[in-house]
Coordinates of C-alpha atoms in Angstrom, one line a residue:
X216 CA 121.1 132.1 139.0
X217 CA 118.0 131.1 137.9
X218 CA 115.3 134.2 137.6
X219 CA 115.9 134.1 133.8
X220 CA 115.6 131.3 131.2
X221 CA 119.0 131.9 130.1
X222 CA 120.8 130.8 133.0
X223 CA 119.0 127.4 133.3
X224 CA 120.0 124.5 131.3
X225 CA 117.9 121.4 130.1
X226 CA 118.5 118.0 129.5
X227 CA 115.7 116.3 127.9
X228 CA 114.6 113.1 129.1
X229 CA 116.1 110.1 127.4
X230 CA 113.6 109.1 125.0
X231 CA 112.0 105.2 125.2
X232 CA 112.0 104.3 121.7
X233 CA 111.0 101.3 120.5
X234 CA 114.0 101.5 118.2
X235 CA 117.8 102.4 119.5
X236 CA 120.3 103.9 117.5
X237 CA 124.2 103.3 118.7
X238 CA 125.6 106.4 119.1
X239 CA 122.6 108.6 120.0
X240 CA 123.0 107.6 123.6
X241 CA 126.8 108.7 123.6
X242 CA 125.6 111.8 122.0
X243 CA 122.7 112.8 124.9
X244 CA 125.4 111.8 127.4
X245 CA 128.4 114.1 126.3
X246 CA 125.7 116.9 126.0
X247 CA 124.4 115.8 129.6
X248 CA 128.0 116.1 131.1
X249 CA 128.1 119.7 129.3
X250 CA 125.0 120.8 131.1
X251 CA 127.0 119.8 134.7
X252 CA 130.0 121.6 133.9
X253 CA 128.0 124.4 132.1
X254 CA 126.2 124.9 135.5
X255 CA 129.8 124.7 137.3
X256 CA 130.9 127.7 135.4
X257 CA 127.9 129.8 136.3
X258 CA 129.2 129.2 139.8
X259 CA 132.5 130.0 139.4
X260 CA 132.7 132.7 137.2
X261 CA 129.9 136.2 138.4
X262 CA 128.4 138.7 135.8
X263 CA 127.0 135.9 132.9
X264 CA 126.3 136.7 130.4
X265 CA 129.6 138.8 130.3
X266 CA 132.4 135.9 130.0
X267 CA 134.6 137.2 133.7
X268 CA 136.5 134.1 133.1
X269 CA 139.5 133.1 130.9
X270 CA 138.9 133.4 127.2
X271 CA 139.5 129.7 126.5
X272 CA 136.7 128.5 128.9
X273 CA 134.3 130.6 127.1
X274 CA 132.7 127.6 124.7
X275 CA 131.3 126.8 128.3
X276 CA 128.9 129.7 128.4
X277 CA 126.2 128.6 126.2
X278 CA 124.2 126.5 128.3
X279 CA 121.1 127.6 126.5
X280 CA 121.9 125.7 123.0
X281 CA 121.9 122.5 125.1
X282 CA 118.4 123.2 125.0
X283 CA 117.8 123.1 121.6
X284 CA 119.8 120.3 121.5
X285 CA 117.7 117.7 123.4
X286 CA 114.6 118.8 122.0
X287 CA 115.9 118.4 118.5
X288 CA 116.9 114.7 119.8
X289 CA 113.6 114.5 121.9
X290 CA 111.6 114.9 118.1
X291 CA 113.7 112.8 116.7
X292 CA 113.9 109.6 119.0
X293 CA 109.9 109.8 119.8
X294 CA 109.1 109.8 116.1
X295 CA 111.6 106.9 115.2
X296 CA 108.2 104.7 115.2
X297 CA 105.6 106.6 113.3
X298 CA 108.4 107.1 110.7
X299 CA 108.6 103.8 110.1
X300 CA 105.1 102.9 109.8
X301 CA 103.6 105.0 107.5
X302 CA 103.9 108.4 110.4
X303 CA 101.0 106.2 112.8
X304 CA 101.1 106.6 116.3
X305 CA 99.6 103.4 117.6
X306 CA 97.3 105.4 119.9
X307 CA 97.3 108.8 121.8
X308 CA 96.6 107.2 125.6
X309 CA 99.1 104.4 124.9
X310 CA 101.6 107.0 123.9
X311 CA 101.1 109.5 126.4
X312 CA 100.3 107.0 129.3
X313 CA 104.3 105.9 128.4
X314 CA 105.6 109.4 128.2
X315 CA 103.9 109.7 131.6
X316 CA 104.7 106.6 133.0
X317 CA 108.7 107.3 131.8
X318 CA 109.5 110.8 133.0
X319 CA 106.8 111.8 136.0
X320 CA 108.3 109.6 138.6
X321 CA 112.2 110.4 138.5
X322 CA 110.8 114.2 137.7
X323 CA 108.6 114.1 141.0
X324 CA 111.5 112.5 142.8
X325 CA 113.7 115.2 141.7
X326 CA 111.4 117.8 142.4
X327 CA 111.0 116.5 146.2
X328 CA 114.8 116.3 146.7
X329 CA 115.2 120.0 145.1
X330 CA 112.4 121.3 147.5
X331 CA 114.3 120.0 150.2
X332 CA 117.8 121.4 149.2
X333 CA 116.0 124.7 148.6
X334 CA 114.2 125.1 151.5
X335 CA 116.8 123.5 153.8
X336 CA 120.2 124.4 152.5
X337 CA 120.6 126.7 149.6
X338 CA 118.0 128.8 147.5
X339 CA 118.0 127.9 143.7
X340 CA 116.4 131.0 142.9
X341 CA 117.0 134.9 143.1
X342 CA 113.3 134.8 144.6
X343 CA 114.3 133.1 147.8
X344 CA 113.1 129.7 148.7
X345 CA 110.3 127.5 147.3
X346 CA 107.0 129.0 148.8
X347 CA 103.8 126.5 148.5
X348 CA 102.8 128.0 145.4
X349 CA 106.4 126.8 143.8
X350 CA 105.1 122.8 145.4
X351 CA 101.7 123.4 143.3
X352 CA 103.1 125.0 140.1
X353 CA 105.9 122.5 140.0
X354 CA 104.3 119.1 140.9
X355 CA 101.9 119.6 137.9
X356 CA 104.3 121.0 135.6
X357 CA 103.0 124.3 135.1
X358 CA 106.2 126.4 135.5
X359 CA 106.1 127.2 131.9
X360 CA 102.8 129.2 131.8
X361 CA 103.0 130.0 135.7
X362 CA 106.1 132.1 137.8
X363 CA 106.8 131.0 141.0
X364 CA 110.2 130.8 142.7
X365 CA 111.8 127.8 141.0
X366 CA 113.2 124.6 143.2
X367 CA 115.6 123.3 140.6
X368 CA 116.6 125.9 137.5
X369 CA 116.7 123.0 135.3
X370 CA 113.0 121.9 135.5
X371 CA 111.3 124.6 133.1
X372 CA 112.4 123.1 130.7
X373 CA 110.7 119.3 131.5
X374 CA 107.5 121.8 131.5
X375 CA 107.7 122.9 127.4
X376 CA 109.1 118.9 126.8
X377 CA 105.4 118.0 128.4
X378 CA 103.8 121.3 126.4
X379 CA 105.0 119.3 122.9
X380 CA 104.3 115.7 124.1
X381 CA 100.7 116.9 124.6
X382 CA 100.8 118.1 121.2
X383 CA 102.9 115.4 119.5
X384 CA 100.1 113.0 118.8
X385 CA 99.0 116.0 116.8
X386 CA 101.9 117.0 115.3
X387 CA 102.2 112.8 113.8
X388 CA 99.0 113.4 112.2
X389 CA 99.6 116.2 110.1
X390 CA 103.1 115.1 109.3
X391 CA 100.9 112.0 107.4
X392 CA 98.2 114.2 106.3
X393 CA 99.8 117.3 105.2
X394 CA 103.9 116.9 104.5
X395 CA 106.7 117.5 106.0
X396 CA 106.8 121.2 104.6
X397 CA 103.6 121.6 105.7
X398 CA 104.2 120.4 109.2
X399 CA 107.0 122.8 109.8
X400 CA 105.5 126.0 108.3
X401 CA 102.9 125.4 111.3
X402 CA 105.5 124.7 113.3
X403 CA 106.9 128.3 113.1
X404 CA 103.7 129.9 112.8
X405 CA 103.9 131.2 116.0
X406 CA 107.7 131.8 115.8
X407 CA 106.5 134.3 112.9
X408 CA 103.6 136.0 114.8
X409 CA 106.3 136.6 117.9
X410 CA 108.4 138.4 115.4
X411 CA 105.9 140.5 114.0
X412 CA 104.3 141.4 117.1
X413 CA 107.7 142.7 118.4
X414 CA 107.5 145.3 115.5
X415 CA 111.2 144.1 113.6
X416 CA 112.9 144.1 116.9
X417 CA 114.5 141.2 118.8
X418 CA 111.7 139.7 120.5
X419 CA 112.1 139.9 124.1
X420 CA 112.0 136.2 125.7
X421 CA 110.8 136.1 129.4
X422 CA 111.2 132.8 131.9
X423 CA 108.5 131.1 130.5
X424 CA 106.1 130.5 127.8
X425 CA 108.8 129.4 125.8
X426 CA 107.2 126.3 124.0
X427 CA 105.9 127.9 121.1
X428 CA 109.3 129.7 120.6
X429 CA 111.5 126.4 120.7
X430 CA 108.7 123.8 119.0
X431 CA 110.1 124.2 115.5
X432 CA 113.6 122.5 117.0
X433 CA 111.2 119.5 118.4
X434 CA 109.2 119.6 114.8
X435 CA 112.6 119.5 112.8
X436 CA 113.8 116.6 115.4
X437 CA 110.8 114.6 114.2
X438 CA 111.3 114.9 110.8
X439 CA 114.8 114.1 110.5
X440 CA 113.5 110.5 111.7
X441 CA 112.9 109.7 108.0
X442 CA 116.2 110.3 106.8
X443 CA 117.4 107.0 109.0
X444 CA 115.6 105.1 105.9
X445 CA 116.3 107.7 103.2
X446 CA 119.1 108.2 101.0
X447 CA 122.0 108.4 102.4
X448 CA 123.5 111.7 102.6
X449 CA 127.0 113.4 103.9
X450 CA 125.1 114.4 106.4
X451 CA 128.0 115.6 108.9
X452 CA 129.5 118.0 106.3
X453 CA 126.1 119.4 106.3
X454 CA 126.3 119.4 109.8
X455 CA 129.5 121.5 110.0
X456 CA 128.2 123.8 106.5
X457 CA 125.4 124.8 108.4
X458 CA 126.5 125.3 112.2
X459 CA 129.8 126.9 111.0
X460 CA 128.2 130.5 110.3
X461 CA 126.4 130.2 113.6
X462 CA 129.6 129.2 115.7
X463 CA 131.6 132.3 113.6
X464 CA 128.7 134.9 114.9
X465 CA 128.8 133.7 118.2
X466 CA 132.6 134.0 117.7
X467 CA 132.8 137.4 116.8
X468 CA 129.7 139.2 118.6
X469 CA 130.7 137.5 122.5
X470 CA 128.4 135.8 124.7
X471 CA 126.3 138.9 126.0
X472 CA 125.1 139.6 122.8
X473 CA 124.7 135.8 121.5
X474 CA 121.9 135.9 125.0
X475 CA 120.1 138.4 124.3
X476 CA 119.8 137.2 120.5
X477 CA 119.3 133.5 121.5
X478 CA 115.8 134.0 119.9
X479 CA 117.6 133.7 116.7
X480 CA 120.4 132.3 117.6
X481 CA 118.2 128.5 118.4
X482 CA 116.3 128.6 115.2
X483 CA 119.3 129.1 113.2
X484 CA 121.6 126.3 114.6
X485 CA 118.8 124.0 114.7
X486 CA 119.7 122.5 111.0
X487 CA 123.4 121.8 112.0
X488 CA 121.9 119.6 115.5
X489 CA 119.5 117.9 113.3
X490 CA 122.1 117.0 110.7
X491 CA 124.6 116.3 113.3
X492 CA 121.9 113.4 115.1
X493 CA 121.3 111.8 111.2
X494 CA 125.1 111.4 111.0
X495 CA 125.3 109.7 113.8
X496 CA 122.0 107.4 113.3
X497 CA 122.8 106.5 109.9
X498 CA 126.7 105.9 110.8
X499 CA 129.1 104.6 113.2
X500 CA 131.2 106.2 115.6
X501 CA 133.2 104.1 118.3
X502 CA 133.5 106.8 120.6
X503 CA 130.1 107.8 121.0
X504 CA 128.9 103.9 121.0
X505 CA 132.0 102.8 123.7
X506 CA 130.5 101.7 127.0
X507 CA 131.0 104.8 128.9
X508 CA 129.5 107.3 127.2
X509 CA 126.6 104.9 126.0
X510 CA 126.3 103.8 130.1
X511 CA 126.4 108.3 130.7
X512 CA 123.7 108.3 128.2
X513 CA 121.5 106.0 129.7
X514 CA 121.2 107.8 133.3
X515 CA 121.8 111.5 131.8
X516 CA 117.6 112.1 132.5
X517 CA 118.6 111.9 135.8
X518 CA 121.8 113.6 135.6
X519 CA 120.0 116.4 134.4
X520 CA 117.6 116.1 137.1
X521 CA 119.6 116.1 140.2
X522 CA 123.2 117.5 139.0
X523 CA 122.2 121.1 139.9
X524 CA 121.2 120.9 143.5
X525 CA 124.4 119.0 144.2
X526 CA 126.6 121.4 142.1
X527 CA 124.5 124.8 143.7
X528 CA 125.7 122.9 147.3
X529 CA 129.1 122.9 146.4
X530 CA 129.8 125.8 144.6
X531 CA 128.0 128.4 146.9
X532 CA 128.2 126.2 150.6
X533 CA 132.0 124.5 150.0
X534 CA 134.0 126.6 147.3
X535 CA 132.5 130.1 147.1
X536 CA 133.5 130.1 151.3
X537 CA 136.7 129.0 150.7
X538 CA 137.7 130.5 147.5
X539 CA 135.7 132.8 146.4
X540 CA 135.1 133.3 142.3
X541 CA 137.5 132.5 139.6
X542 CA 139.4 130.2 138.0
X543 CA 140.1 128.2 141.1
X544 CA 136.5 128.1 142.0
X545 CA 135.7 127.1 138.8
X546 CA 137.9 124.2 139.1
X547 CA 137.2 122.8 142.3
X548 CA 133.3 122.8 141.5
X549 CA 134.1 121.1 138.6
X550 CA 136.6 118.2 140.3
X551 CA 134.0 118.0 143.4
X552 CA 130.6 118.4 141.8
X553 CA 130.9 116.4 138.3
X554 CA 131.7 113.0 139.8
X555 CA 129.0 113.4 142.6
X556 CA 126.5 114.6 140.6
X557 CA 127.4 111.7 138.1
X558 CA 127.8 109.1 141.3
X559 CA 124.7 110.5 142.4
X560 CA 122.7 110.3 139.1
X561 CA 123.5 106.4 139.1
X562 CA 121.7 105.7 142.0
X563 CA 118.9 108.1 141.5
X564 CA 118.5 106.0 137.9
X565 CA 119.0 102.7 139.6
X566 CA 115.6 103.5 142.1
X567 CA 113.5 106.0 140.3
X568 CA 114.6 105.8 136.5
X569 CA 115.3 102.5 135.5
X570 CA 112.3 100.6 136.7
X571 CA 110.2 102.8 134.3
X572 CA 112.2 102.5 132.0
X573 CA 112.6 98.3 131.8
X574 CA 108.2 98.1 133.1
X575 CA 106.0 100.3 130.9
X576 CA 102.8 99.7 133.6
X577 CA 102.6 99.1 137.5
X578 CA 101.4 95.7 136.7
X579 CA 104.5 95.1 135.6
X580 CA 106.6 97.2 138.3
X581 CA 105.5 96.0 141.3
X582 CA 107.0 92.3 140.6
X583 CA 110.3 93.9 139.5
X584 CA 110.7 96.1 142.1
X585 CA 109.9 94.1 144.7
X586 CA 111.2 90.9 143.9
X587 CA 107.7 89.3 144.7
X588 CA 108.0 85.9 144.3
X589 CA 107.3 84.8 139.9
X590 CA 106.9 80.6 139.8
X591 CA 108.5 79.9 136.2
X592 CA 107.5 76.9 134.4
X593 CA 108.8 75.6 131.2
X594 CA 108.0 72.7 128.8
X595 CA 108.2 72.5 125.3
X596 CA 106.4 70.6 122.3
X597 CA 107.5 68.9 119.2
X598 CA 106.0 68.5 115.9
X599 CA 106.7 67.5 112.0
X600 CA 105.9 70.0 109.5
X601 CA 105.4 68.9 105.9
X602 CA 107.5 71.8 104.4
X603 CA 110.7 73.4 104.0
X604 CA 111.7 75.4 107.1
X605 CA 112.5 78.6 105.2
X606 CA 108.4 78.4 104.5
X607 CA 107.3 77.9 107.9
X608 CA 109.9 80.6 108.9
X609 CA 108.3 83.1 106.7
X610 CA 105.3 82.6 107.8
X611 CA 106.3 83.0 111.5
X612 CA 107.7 85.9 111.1
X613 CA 104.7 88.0 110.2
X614 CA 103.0 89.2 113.2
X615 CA 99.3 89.0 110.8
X616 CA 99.8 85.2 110.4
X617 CA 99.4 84.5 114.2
X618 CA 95.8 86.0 114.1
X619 CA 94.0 82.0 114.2
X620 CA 97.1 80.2 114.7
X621 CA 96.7 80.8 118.4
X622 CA 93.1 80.1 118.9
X623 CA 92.3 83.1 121.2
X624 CA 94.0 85.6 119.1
X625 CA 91.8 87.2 117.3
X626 CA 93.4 90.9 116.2
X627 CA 97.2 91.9 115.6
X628 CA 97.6 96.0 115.7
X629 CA 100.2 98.5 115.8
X630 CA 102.7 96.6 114.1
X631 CA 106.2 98.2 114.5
X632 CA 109.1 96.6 112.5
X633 CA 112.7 97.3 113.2
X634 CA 116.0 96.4 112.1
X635 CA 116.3 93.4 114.5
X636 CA 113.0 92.8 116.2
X637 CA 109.3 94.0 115.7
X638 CA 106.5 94.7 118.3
X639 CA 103.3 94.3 118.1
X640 CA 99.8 94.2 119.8
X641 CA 98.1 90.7 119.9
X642 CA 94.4 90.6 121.0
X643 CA 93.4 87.6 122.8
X644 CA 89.4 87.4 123.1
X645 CA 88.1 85.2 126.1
X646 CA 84.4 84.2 126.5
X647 CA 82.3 83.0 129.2
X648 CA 78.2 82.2 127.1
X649 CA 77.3 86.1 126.3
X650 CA 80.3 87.9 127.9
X651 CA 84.2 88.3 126.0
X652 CA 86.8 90.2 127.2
X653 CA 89.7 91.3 125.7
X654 CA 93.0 90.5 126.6
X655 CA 95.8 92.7 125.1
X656 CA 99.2 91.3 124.7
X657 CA 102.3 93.4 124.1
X658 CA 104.7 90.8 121.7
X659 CA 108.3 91.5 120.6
X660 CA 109.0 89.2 117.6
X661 CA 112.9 88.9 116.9
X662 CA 114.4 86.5 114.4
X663 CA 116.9 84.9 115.8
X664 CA 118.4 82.5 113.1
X665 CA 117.1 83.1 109.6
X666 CA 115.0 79.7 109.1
X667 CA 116.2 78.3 111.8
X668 CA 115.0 79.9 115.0
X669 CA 112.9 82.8 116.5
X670 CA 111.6 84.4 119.5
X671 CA 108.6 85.9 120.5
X672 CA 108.9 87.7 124.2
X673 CA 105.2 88.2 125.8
X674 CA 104.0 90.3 128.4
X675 CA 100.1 89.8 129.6
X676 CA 98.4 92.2 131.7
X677 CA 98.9 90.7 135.6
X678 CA 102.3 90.8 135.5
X679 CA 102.7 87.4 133.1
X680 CA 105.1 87.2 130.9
X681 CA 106.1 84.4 128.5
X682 CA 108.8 83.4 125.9
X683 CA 108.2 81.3 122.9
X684 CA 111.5 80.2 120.9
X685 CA 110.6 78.3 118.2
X686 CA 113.6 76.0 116.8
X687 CA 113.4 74.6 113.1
X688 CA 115.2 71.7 112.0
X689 CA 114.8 70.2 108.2
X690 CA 113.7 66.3 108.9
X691 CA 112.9 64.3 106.3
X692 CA 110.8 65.9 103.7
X693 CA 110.0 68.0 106.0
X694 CA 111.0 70.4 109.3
X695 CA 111.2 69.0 113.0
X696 CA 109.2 72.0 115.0
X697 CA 110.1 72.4 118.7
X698 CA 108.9 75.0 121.1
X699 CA 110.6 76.0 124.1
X700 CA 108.0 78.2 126.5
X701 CA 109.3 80.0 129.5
X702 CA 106.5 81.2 131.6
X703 CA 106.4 83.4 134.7
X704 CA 103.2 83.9 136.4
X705 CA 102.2 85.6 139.9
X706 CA 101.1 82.8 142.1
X707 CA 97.6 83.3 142.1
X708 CA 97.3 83.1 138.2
X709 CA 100.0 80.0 137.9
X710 CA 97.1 77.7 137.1
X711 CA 95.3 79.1 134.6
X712 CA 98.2 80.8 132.9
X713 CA 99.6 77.1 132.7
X714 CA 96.8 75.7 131.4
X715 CA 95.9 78.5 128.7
X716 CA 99.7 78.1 127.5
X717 CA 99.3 74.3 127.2
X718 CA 96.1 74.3 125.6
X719 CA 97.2 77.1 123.0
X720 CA 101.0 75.6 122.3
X721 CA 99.3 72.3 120.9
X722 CA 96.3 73.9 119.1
X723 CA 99.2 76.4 117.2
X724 CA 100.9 73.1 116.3
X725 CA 97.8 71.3 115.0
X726 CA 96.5 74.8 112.9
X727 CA 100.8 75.9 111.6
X728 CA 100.1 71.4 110.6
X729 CA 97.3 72.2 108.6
X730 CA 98.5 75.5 107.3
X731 CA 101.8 74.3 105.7
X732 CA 100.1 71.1 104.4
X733 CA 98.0 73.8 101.6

């Protein structure tokens, strides 16, 4: 079921934003749960693309537009960021050492569990079982340029997501440079060559080398990011004006045409996807941000990782035996295989997801993980501030100001602001005579209070991590200063982390003094 691209069914990876939008989780996880059942059908019903099943399950057949679904969401949730600083990336090995550091390890956890299912149990592809070639091609994500028996029918797909994070850091800087217009005509530059080379035909798509073909859904993802600070629009009746003529061809020409057209067929419902994604960003919707399908969401990278080898299991070991094809098939892979594959994703998430997602380095993992012992210390300063606490509130507030407040910070940089917090990078400079060394910390500032209270949530390379709250309280002519540090240290770097925080707590109250006295 999985020799051509049409029968396999991505899920992109959940994006790790440094801004989240209620309802876009709700939406990734109704469109995970589509790709299960999607995959369920496949196995229940023979002769796809032809629909052999009942007419009213045949909104399950297209599979394939779940691809250009996530990547449309995958531009859009990666460029939230650059969008809101002026299209900058904050630097192309901290970005891709995330991406890496997010979807590799669930992906090569996958991948092991699929080689083993199979190898052991039940081919996933028409080619027979994984050979040692499929290990090489797969494990370094090459299935979209190389053919080799696949593991897991899903997985050429994480391929042309890796294809276009490679190039995103590329795609950022001519969305500053040149426009958005700009950016896109690029973007189906390729798309346009295909055509002509195919001499006014359909171009013919094989089982890979599908990046270029899909990157203008991915391009027009990232440039919808915009429109959550633009003007706002009614952008689900665009939505709906735009996919309704797609939906009525699909209607009226059947599934077996609609695949061998889905050339087309992806470019031209990618404006309703990317309107539908700024509806729900820029509005509200209580079903897509209740706490089931936000909690789907949030594991549906692994749901799309692992669903199909449990589903394949099912369907062709358990029903196929038993019943055969059909609508009873259908069913029963669909009862059995959607709350074990969802059951199943959980966990996966819990042990091979979910650390990566909460750590973004190993220096932070490894404490996590395995609960190695953190001391945590806490103490707290007070201080009287001759001016108004909405002053001294403003001025904490703005990541710049804390260049020479703390006296070892000595550079702020890639500033991110967001609705309720911002991020930032703080430089701290240590030297020792000759030598420095820099020390980069990775800061979330979120106003807690306005002029009242605020919190700033560090994490140091070595695994420390501390948290300043900073409480204002009008005294006198003046504001009563306190700060509350929590500090959590590895063992062997308790004492000097201790002292450092000490030292730099009463120096920031002596220098904010001076400051506010001006």
């Amino acid at each position: 079921m999985n020799s051509a691209h049409i029968l396999s069914t991505p899920v992109d990876a959940p994006p790790v934003a440094d801004r989240r939008i209620g309802g876009i989780d709700g939406l990734r996880g109704l469109a995970a749960l589509y790709v299960v059942v999607f995959h369920c059908w496949l196995l229940g019903f023979p002769g796809f693309p032809v629909n052999s099943g009942p007419v009213w399950f045949g909104w399950l057949m297209y599979g394939r537009l779940a691809v250009v679904f996530f990547l449309v969401l995958s531009g859009f949730s990666l460029a939230l960021s650059p969008a809101a600083v002026g299209w900058r990336l904050g630097g192309v090995r901290r970005f891709l050492r995330r991406r890496a550091f997010r979807i590799l390890p669930a992906y090569w956890a996958a991948l092991a569990i699929s080689l083993a299912v199979a190898a052991i149990v039940v081919p996933a592809s028409r080619q027979g079982p994984p050979t040692s070639g499929t290990t090489i091609v797969y494990a370094l994500l090459l299935q979209d340029i190389v053919v080799a028996p696949t593991p897991n029918g899903a997985f050429w797909s994480i391929a042309v997501e890796v294809e276009l994070y490679l190039v995103f850091p590329v795609l950022v800087m001519l969305r500053r440079k040149l426009g958005a217009g700009a950016l896109m005509a690029i973007a189906l530059l390729p798309f346009a060559t295909y055509v002509l080379w195919s001499g006014g035909n359909t171009p013919v798509e094989g089982v890979n080398r599908l990046a270029m073909n899909l990157a203008p859904a991915f391009v027009a993802g990232m440039l919808a990011a915009a429109a959550v600070t633009g003007p706002r629009l009614p952008w689900h009746w665009l939505s709906l004006l735009t996919g309704a003529p797609v939906v009525y061809v699909i209607a009226t020409r059947g599934s077996a045409w609609t695949a061998l057209h889905y050339f087309w067929i992806d470019l031209a419902v990618v404006p309703a996807m990317t309107f539908l994604i700024i509806a729900v960003a820029t509005g509200r919707s209580a079903v897509l941000q209740s706490g089931p399908l936000r909690a789907l969401g949030s594991f549906s990278y692994s749901l799309y990782l692992i669903h199909l080898p449990v589903v394949m299991v099912i369907g062709r070991k358990i029903v196929r035996p038993a019943l055969g094809f059909g609508t009873p098939a259908f069913l029963a892979t669909v009862l059995l295989g959607v709350p074990i594959s969802l059951f199943g994703a959980w966990l996966f998430a819990k042990v091979f997801e979910e650390p990566f997602r909460k750590n973004r380095s190993w220096r932070e993992l490894v404490p996590a993980v395995y609960g190695v012992p953190m001391p945590t210390d806490r103490f707290r300063h007070s201080f009287h501030v001759a001016a108004p606490a909405g002053k001294i509130y403003a001025h904490l507030t703005d990541p710049q100001n804390y260049v020479g407040l703390s006296p070892l910070l000595v550079a702020v940089r890639d500033v991110r602001p967001g609705p309720d917090e911002t991020t930032y990078v703080g430089i701290e400079r240590f030297r020792l005579g000759p030598l420095k060394w820099d020390n980069r910390l990775r800061v979330t500032l979120t106003p807690v209070t306005p002029d009242r209270q605020l919190r700033s949530s560090v994490i140091s390379p070595g695994a420390v991590r501390l948290t300043a709250t900073v409480n204002l309280t009008p005294e006198g002519n003046g504001t009563l200063v306190t700060e509350s540090i929590e500090l959590h240290t590895p063992a062997v770097l308790r004492r000097f982390a201790l002292g450092q925080a000490t030292t730099v707590q009463k120096s920031r109250a002596t220098e904010l003094t001076r400051r506010m006295e001006r």
